[in-house]
Structures are given as C-alpha cells and as structure tokens.
C-alpha cells in the first residue's frame, strides 16, 4: 500500500527537476531502501537477485503498479549516492553485517519520543530513559549487537549531511536521544 504514494512522490520530485542529492529526494531514497528491504524481508541476496532480474526485464516496468524505468533509474542514482556516502565510513563487510529494522519499528520510536517532546519530559526522566533503551534495542537489532559497527554507523550519520537528510528519525528525536544518552553516561 505504501508503494503507489511513494512512487507518486518520486515522480513529482522528478517532474520538479530535483537533483538526486536534494533533501527531499534523499528522504525518498531512504524510504525506498527501507520498503525494498521490508518487501524482501531483509534478505539482501534476494534483493540483489530481484533487482538484477527486474533490470533485465524492462517489459515488467510500470505494469501492475510496478515502478517505471525512469523512476527506477532515478531512485537507483539517488540510492547509489547514499551508498557512496555510507562507503566513506563503512566497509562493504560492515554493510553486509547490518541487520534489519522495519520502518514501522523506527516510526514507533519516533512517535514515542515526539510525545515526550510534546509533554516536555526531560531526557533523564524514566520515560526518556525508556525511549533511549528502545532506541538502543533497535540499534542492536540493526547492527546485530556489534558495538563497533554501531559506532561507525552513528559517526557516519552524524558526520555526513546527506545521510542525516534521509534519516528515519527526525532531528528533534535524534537530539533528544543524544541528550538522554549524555545524561545516562
């Protein structure tokens, strides 16, 4: 159900002539990547095989709500830019070790912290610390409990504006979690 609206947003960005490094395009690329991983249940090998097959079969493009060739090409270029940015901080072996966290899981955390911000609860409050524990659980899931990989990923996101642009958590939520982590230390 999320694909048609996402493809429409991508088409609108393309029609506006936005570049692949535009913040909106990078947000769409991140969302695209997450949905593809969800669709493939986190199986990167299956994702690679499916992508290869889809590229070799252009007659399937745009059929039965599938993305058109133009949308695929545009998103692939935006994703390649994103992956190149990640590649400055993580090795291919690091990327291969990454686990999988669904968009719904990140959205639950986003909503949880947004409520804390709305209620003006301090990051060191019990609920603030519970939110940090929730974030830490998701990060452990994403990095398969590899602390070094987590540190590299956090450094990459903090250091690279392009990676921050498409982050699944808003700046306000990431700032709140950062404050809560600092208070915890």
XYZ file of N, CA and C in Angstrom:
555
model
N 0.819 -1.207 0.000
C 0.000 0.000 0.000
C 0.860 1.269 0.000
N 2.083 1.158 0.504
C 2.942 2.342 0.577
C 3.638 2.660 -0.740
N 3.717 1.689 -1.644
C 4.446 1.896 -2.895
C 3.818 2.947 -3.809
N 2.525 2.863 -4.117
C 1.966 3.871 -5.045
C 2.173 5.318 -4.577
N 1.909 5.652 -3.297
C 2.166 7.036 -2.897
C 3.654 7.418 -2.973
N 4.533 6.467 -2.646
C 5.966 6.753 -2.720
C 6.374 7.004 -4.169
N 5.897 6.163 -5.068
C 6.241 6.361 -6.486
C 5.686 7.689 -6.998
N 4.514 8.084 -6.527
C 3.954 9.374 -6.933
C 4.812 10.528 -6.420
N 5.302 10.415 -5.195
C 6.184 11.454 -4.651
C 7.490 11.524 -5.434
N 8.018 10.354 -5.817
C 9.244 10.324 -6.626
C 8.972 10.972 -7.978
N 7.863 10.617 -8.606
C 7.512 11.204 -9.904
C 7.400 12.727 -9.788
N 6.779 13.225 -8.723
C 6.655 14.675 -8.519
C 8.035 15.322 -8.376
N 8.926 14.676 -7.629
C 10.290 15.208 -7.467
C 10.996 15.257 -8.810
N 10.807 14.220 -9.613
C 11.420 14.187 -10.939
C 10.835 15.297 -11.814
N 9.516 15.454 -11.777
C 8.858 16.481 -12.585
C 9.303 17.888 -12.183
N 9.660 18.062 -10.911
C 10.154 19.354 -10.441
C 11.614 19.581 -10.810
N 12.254 18.547 -11.346
C 13.652 18.663 -11.746
C 14.619 18.622 -10.576
N 14.196 18.018 -9.458
C 15.079 17.950 -8.293
C 16.268 17.033 -8.575
N 17.414 17.419 -8.066
C 18.636 16.615 -8.211
C 18.606 15.454 -7.225
N 19.405 14.431 -7.512
C 19.409 13.251 -6.641
C 19.946 13.546 -5.244
N 20.682 14.649 -5.081
C 21.191 14.992 -3.752
C 20.274 15.966 -3.010
N 19.144 16.318 -3.599
C 18.196 17.214 -2.927
C 17.663 16.523 -1.670
N 17.467 17.269 -0.587
C 16.981 16.652 0.656
C 15.722 15.801 0.466
N 14.752 16.300 -0.281
C 13.531 15.525 -0.484
C 13.826 14.218 -1.213
N 14.669 14.262 -2.224
C 14.999 13.055 -2.981
C 15.732 12.059 -2.087
N 16.630 12.546 -1.245
C 17.340 11.640 -0.347
C 16.399 11.036 0.699
N 15.420 11.776 1.147
C 14.401 11.207 2.051
C 13.626 10.108 1.336
N 13.266 10.373 0.087
C 12.548 9.365 -0.696
C 13.421 8.140 -0.945
N 14.708 8.356 -1.203
C 15.626 7.231 -1.425
C 15.738 6.367 -0.171
N 15.832 7.005 0.983
C 15.911 6.245 2.232
C 14.628 5.432 2.433
N 13.488 6.055 2.188
C 12.210 5.357 2.338
C 12.136 4.195 1.355
N 12.585 4.416 0.134
C 12.602 3.378 -0.900
C 13.434 2.187 -0.427
N 14.618 2.486 0.102
C 15.514 1.426 0.566
C 14.866 0.615 1.686
N 14.220 1.302 2.611
C 13.580 0.610 3.732
C 12.437 -0.274 3.234
N 11.619 0.251 2.340
C 10.496 -0.542 1.835
C 10.968 -1.755 1.042
N 12.017 -1.574 0.255
C 12.562 -2.716 -0.506
C 13.041 -3.797 0.463
N 13.744 -3.379 1.512
C 14.231 -4.377 2.484
C 13.067 -5.055 3.184
N 12.015 -4.278 3.489
C 10.832 -4.889 4.112
C 10.192 -5.890 3.155
N 10.080 -5.494 1.901
C 9.462 -6.350 0.897
C 10.228 -7.657 0.757
N 11.541 -7.579 0.867
C 12.390 -8.758 0.741
C 12.683 -9.387 2.105
N 11.981 -8.932 3.129
C 12.132 -9.448 4.494
C 13.581 -9.387 4.963
N 14.282 -8.330 4.556
C 15.657 -8.116 4.989
C 16.690 -8.969 4.285
N 16.277 -9.783 3.318
C 17.185 -10.694 2.614
C 17.899 -9.942 1.486
N 19.148 -9.532 1.737
C 19.898 -8.744 0.754
C 20.244 -9.549 -0.496
N 20.477 -10.850 -0.353
C 20.761 -11.679 -1.533
C 19.543 -11.721 -2.455
N 18.365 -11.911 -1.869
C 17.132 -11.915 -2.644
C 16.914 -10.557 -3.299
N 17.210 -9.501 -2.574
C 17.071 -8.145 -3.112
C 17.963 -7.958 -4.338
N 19.206 -8.387 -4.242
C 20.129 -8.268 -5.378
C 19.633 -9.075 -6.579
N 19.183 -10.299 -6.336
C 18.697 -11.150 -7.435
C 17.452 -10.538 -8.078
N 16.535 -10.048 -7.246
C 15.308 -9.444 -7.765
C 15.643 -8.190 -8.579
N 16.516 -7.348 -8.061
C 16.902 -6.130 -8.768
C 17.539 -6.445 -10.113
N 18.408 -7.457 -10.130
C 19.058 -7.863 -11.378
C 18.008 -8.339 -12.380
N 17.091 -9.178 -11.922
C 16.050 -9.701 -12.791
C 15.173 -8.558 -13.321
N 14.816 -7.631 -12.451
C 13.940 -6.530 -12.854
C 14.612 -5.645 -13.897
N 15.897 -5.379 -13.707
C 16.622 -4.566 -14.695
C 16.707 -5.259 -16.046
N 16.797 -6.601 -16.047
C 16.901 -7.354 -17.299
C 15.560 -7.537 -17.997
N 14.471 -7.222 -17.331
C 13.138 -7.445 -17.892
C 12.348 -6.144 -17.952
N 12.721 -5.229 -18.852
C 12.061 -3.925 -18.907
C 10.577 -4.004 -19.234
N 10.124 -5.122 -19.803
C 8.698 -5.232 -20.114
C 7.852 -5.266 -18.841
N 8.466 -5.548 -17.695
C 7.735 -5.568 -16.416
C 7.642 -4.186 -15.784
N 8.416 -3.243 -16.258
C 8.432 -1.903 -15.674
C 7.106 -1.205 -15.922
N 6.543 -0.659 -14.857
C 5.305 0.107 -14.970
C 4.051 -0.739 -15.046
N 4.147 -2.042 -14.956
C 2.983 -2.925 -15.028
C 2.562 -3.324 -13.614
N 1.244 -3.398 -13.401
C 0.692 -3.806 -12.093
C 1.286 -3.000 -10.951
N 1.300 -1.709 -11.089
C 1.793 -0.770 -10.085
C 3.302 -0.847 -9.864
N 4.013 -1.541 -10.737
C 5.475 -1.573 -10.637
C 6.013 -0.214 -11.089
N 7.148 0.197 -10.541
C 7.721 1.477 -10.952
C 8.158 1.460 -12.419
N 8.090 2.618 -13.029
C 8.547 2.756 -14.413
C 10.069 2.723 -14.459
N 10.606 2.536 -15.651
C 12.062 2.544 -15.838
C 12.668 3.859 -15.379
N 11.981 4.977 -15.654
C 12.501 6.294 -15.281
C 12.586 6.438 -13.759
N 11.550 5.966 -13.074
C 11.556 6.048 -11.605
C 12.653 5.162 -11.036
N 12.767 3.952 -11.570
C 13.823 3.039 -11.104
C 15.196 3.667 -11.304
N 15.459 4.204 -12.486
C 16.765 4.815 -12.765
C 17.046 5.974 -11.812
N 16.058 6.822 -11.597
C 16.216 7.980 -10.714
C 16.515 7.531 -9.279
N 15.747 6.576 -8.789
C 15.952 6.106 -7.416
C 17.274 5.366 -7.282
N 17.655 4.602 -8.293
C 18.948 3.909 -8.220
C 20.100 4.898 -8.122
N 20.017 5.992 -8.863
C 21.080 7.001 -8.788
C 21.096 7.673 -7.414
N 19.926 7.964 -6.861
C 19.848 8.579 -5.526
C 20.370 7.606 -4.457
N 20.034 6.347 -4.603
C 20.493 5.334 -3.640
C 21.998 5.125 -3.778
N 22.512 5.118 -5.001
C 23.964 4.968 -5.196
C 24.718 6.121 -4.533
N 24.171 7.318 -4.627
C 24.786 8.470 -3.967
C 24.800 8.259 -2.449
N 23.697 7.774 -1.924
C 23.566 7.490 -0.493
C 24.556 6.401 -0.056
N 24.660 5.362 -0.868
C 25.574 4.267 -0.543
C 27.031 4.730 -0.639
N 27.326 5.611 -1.581
C 28.687 6.164 -1.678
C 29.019 6.967 -0.425
N 28.038 7.718 0.084
C 28.254 8.469 1.324
C 28.512 7.501 2.476
N 27.736 6.445 2.564
C 27.962 5.437 3.609
C 29.332 4.787 3.446
N 29.729 4.577 2.186
C 31.009 3.937 1.899
C 32.218 4.719 2.367
N 32.038 5.998 2.667
C 33.149 6.791 3.217
C 33.446 6.379 4.659
N 32.490 5.754 5.311
C 32.604 5.452 6.741
C 32.545 3.956 7.054
N 31.911 3.196 6.181
C 31.743 1.767 6.409
C 32.307 0.982 5.238
N 32.925 -0.120 5.534
C 33.443 -1.022 4.511
C 32.302 -1.898 3.987
N 32.452 -2.482 2.804
C 31.421 -3.405 2.307
C 31.112 -4.528 3.307
N 32.136 -4.988 4.016
C 31.897 -6.042 5.018
C 31.032 -5.531 6.171
N 31.166 -4.235 6.508
C 30.306 -3.636 7.530
C 28.858 -3.635 7.053
N 28.666 -3.196 5.820
C 27.311 -3.135 5.270
C 26.679 -4.522 5.210
N 27.481 -5.525 4.902
C 26.969 -6.895 4.821
C 26.531 -7.414 6.192
N 27.104 -6.877 7.250
C 26.760 -7.328 8.603
C 25.524 -6.631 9.163
N 25.053 -5.586 8.494
C 23.898 -4.862 9.021
C 22.672 -5.756 9.066
N 21.934 -5.618 10.147
C 20.674 -6.329 10.294
C 19.548 -5.526 9.670
N 18.366 -5.734 10.198
C 17.176 -5.157 9.592
C 16.226 -4.655 10.677
N 15.806 -3.406 10.521
C 14.791 -2.801 11.388
C 13.741 -2.209 10.459
N 12.491 -2.553 10.691
C 11.431 -2.084 9.794
C 11.137 -0.602 10.015
N 10.543 -0.003 9.012
C 10.125 1.399 9.110
C 9.115 1.572 10.239
N 8.253 0.579 10.429
C 7.247 0.665 11.495
C 7.915 0.707 12.873
N 8.993 -0.027 13.046
C 9.702 -0.002 14.322
C 10.313 1.375 14.574
N 10.939 1.961 13.537
C 11.507 3.303 13.693
C 10.405 4.317 13.943
N 9.264 4.157 13.252
C 8.159 5.104 13.417
C 7.592 5.039 14.824
N 7.539 3.861 15.408
C 7.062 3.723 16.791
C 7.958 4.512 17.735
N 9.271 4.405 17.541
C 10.202 5.170 18.364
C 10.041 6.665 18.109
N 9.931 7.056 16.857
C 9.733 8.472 16.505
C 8.499 9.020 17.228
N 7.401 8.292 17.174
C 6.153 8.729 17.819
C 6.303 8.794 19.337
N 6.993 7.807 19.904
C 7.218 7.758 21.349
C 7.977 8.999 21.826
N 9.063 9.320 21.134
C 9.874 10.472 21.543
C 9.152 11.776 21.220
N 8.418 11.818 20.128
C 7.644 13.028 19.801
C 6.649 13.344 20.921
N 6.046 12.305 21.494
C 5.134 12.521 22.636
C 5.892 13.074 23.838
N 7.083 12.544 24.084
C 7.891 13.037 25.199
C 8.248 14.511 24.993
N 8.592 14.854 23.772
C 8.911 16.251 23.465
C 7.684 17.145 23.640
N 6.548 16.664 23.182
C 5.319 17.432 23.308
C 4.946 17.642 24.786
N 5.175 16.618 25.589
C 4.886 16.712 27.019
C 6.005 17.410 27.792
N 7.071 17.760 27.097
C 8.230 18.432 27.661
C 8.861 17.629 28.807
N 8.929 16.325 28.615
C 9.575 15.465 29.606
C 11.086 15.487 29.386
N 11.809 15.622 30.454
C 13.274 15.694 30.390
C 13.849 14.371 29.886
N 14.959 14.441 29.155
C 15.590 13.220 28.657
C 16.022 12.254 29.765
N 16.291 12.784 30.977
C 16.703 11.885 32.054
C 15.521 11.375 32.869
N 14.298 11.671 32.444
C 13.112 11.143 33.114
C 13.029 9.637 32.845
N 12.282 8.902 33.656
C 12.152 7.459 33.406
C 11.649 7.143 31.991
N 10.695 7.902 31.492
C 10.198 7.654 30.139
C 11.235 8.052 29.087
N 12.014 9.091 29.353
C 13.099 9.464 28.450
C 14.139 8.363 28.373
N 14.484 7.812 29.514
C 15.462 6.726 29.531
C 14.891 5.449 28.907
N 13.578 5.246 29.050
C 12.943 4.097 28.390
C 13.019 4.258 26.867
N 12.869 5.487 26.400
C 12.982 5.746 24.966
C 14.404 5.453 24.478
N 15.394 5.814 25.275
C 16.779 5.501 24.920
C 16.991 3.990 24.879
N 16.412 3.294 25.835
C 16.528 1.830 25.831
C 15.875 1.247 24.574
N 14.740 1.817 24.182
C 14.060 1.376 22.963
C 14.965 1.634 21.746
N 15.535 2.833 21.663
C 16.450 3.174 20.577
C 17.639 2.210 20.558
N 18.197 1.931 21.735
C 19.358 1.049 21.828
C 19.019 -0.364 21.344
N 17.824 -0.825 21.662
C 17.379 -2.138 21.195
C 17.316 -2.173 19.673
N 16.762 -1.107 19.085
C 16.693 -1.051 17.615
C 18.084 -0.979 16.996
N 18.966 -0.210 17.620
C 20.338 -0.129 17.095
C 21.053 -1.477 17.215
N 20.816 -2.193 18.309
C 21.395 -3.532 18.445
C 20.864 -4.458 17.354
N 19.579 -4.344 17.071
C 18.976 -5.151 16.015
C 19.594 -4.797 14.658
N 19.775 -3.510 14.400
C 20.335 -3.057 13.130
C 21.791 -3.479 12.968
N 22.548 -3.419 14.039
C 23.981 -3.722 13.971
C 24.323 -5.130 14.458
N 23.294 -5.929 14.693
C 23.486 -7.310 15.165
C 24.376 -7.348 16.412
N 24.117 -6.414 17.314
C 24.828 -6.313 18.595
C 26.322 -6.053 18.462
N 26.726 -5.479 17.350
C 28.130 -5.178 17.117
C 28.369 -3.708 17.483
N 28.997 -3.480 18.624
C 29.195 -2.120 19.139
C 30.076 -1.290 18.210
N 31.089 -1.889 17.633
C 31.966 -1.168 16.713
C 31.192 -0.732 15.468
N 30.361 -1.610 14.939
C 29.545 -1.276 13.775
C 28.549 -0.170 14.126
N 27.983 -0.236 15.318
C 27.058 0.811 15.766
C 27.769 2.158 15.803
N 28.965 2.172 16.386
C 29.725 3.424 16.488
C 30.037 3.997 15.108
N 30.424 3.127 14.160
C 30.716 3.583 12.802
C 29.465 4.177 12.150
N 28.351 3.509 12.322
C 27.101 3.967 11.726
C 26.662 5.301 12.328
N 26.775 5.435 13.635
C 26.412 6.696 14.292
C 27.341 7.823 13.861
N 28.631 7.517 13.737
C 29.582 8.525 13.284
C 29.261 8.964 11.850
N 28.943 7.996 10.988
C 28.606 8.310 9.599
C 27.398 9.230 9.534
N 26.371 8.906 10.271
C 25.147 9.713 10.258
C 25.399 11.102 10.824
N 26.195 11.176 11.880
C 26.482 12.481 12.489
C 27.391 13.332 11.600
N 28.249 12.693 10.821
C 29.260 13.414 10.050
C 28.798 13.837 8.663
N 27.864 13.122 8.092
C 27.534 13.351 6.692
C 26.136 13.946 6.524
N 26.047 15.175 6.018
C 24.740 15.822 5.855
C 23.788 15.042 4.953
N 24.315 14.393 3.925
C 23.456 13.625 3.034
C 22.798 12.467 3.776
N 23.546 11.799 4.644
C 22.990 10.684 5.406
C 21.987 11.164 6.444
N 22.252 12.310 7.035
C 21.292 12.868 8.002
C 19.982 13.240 7.325
N 20.069 13.702 6.078
C 18.882 14.145 5.358
C 17.815 13.066 5.289
N 18.201 11.866 5.028
C 17.216 10.808 4.861
C 17.032 9.930 6.076
N 17.544 10.363 7.208
C 17.461 9.532 8.416
C 16.005 9.236 8.762
N 15.782 8.061 9.310
C 14.425 7.634 9.642
C 13.898 8.286 10.919
N 14.795 8.852 11.706
C 14.370 9.593 12.891
C 14.621 11.072 12.641
N 13.694 11.904 13.056
C 13.819 13.345 12.852
C 14.985 13.906 13.664
N 15.429 15.096 13.286
C 16.499 15.769 14.026
C 16.116 15.945 15.488
N 14.873 16.352 15.749
C 14.426 16.585 17.127
C 14.502 15.308 17.952
N 14.094 14.200 17.367
C 14.133 12.915 18.090
C 15.577 12.483 18.303
N 16.419 12.616 17.283
C 17.831 12.244 17.451
C 18.505 13.121 18.503
N 18.176 14.412 18.524
C 18.740 15.313 19.542
C 18.303 14.909 20.942
N 17.031 14.567 21.091
C 16.502 14.156 22.398
C 17.218 12.891 22.873
N 17.363 11.929 21.990
C 18.051 10.680 22.353
C 19.501 10.971 22.709
N 20.145 11.857 21.958
C 21.526 12.242 22.268
C 21.641 12.858 23.651
N 20.698 13.732 24.002
C 20.697 14.327 25.350
C 20.467 13.259 26.417
N 19.536 12.357 26.138
C 19.243 11.283 27.103
C 20.456 10.387 27.288
N 21.165 10.096 26.208
C 22.375 9.286 26.320
C 23.437 9.999 27.127
N 23.585 11.296 26.918
C 24.564 12.081 27.654
C 24.230 12.103 29.138
N 22.962 12.207 29.468
C 22.535 12.233 30.886
C 22.756 10.867 31.522
N 22.612 9.819 30.712
C 22.784 8.456 31.223
C 24.233 8.151 31.540
N 25.153 8.773 30.777
C 26.586 8.483 30.919
C 27.191 9.087 32.164
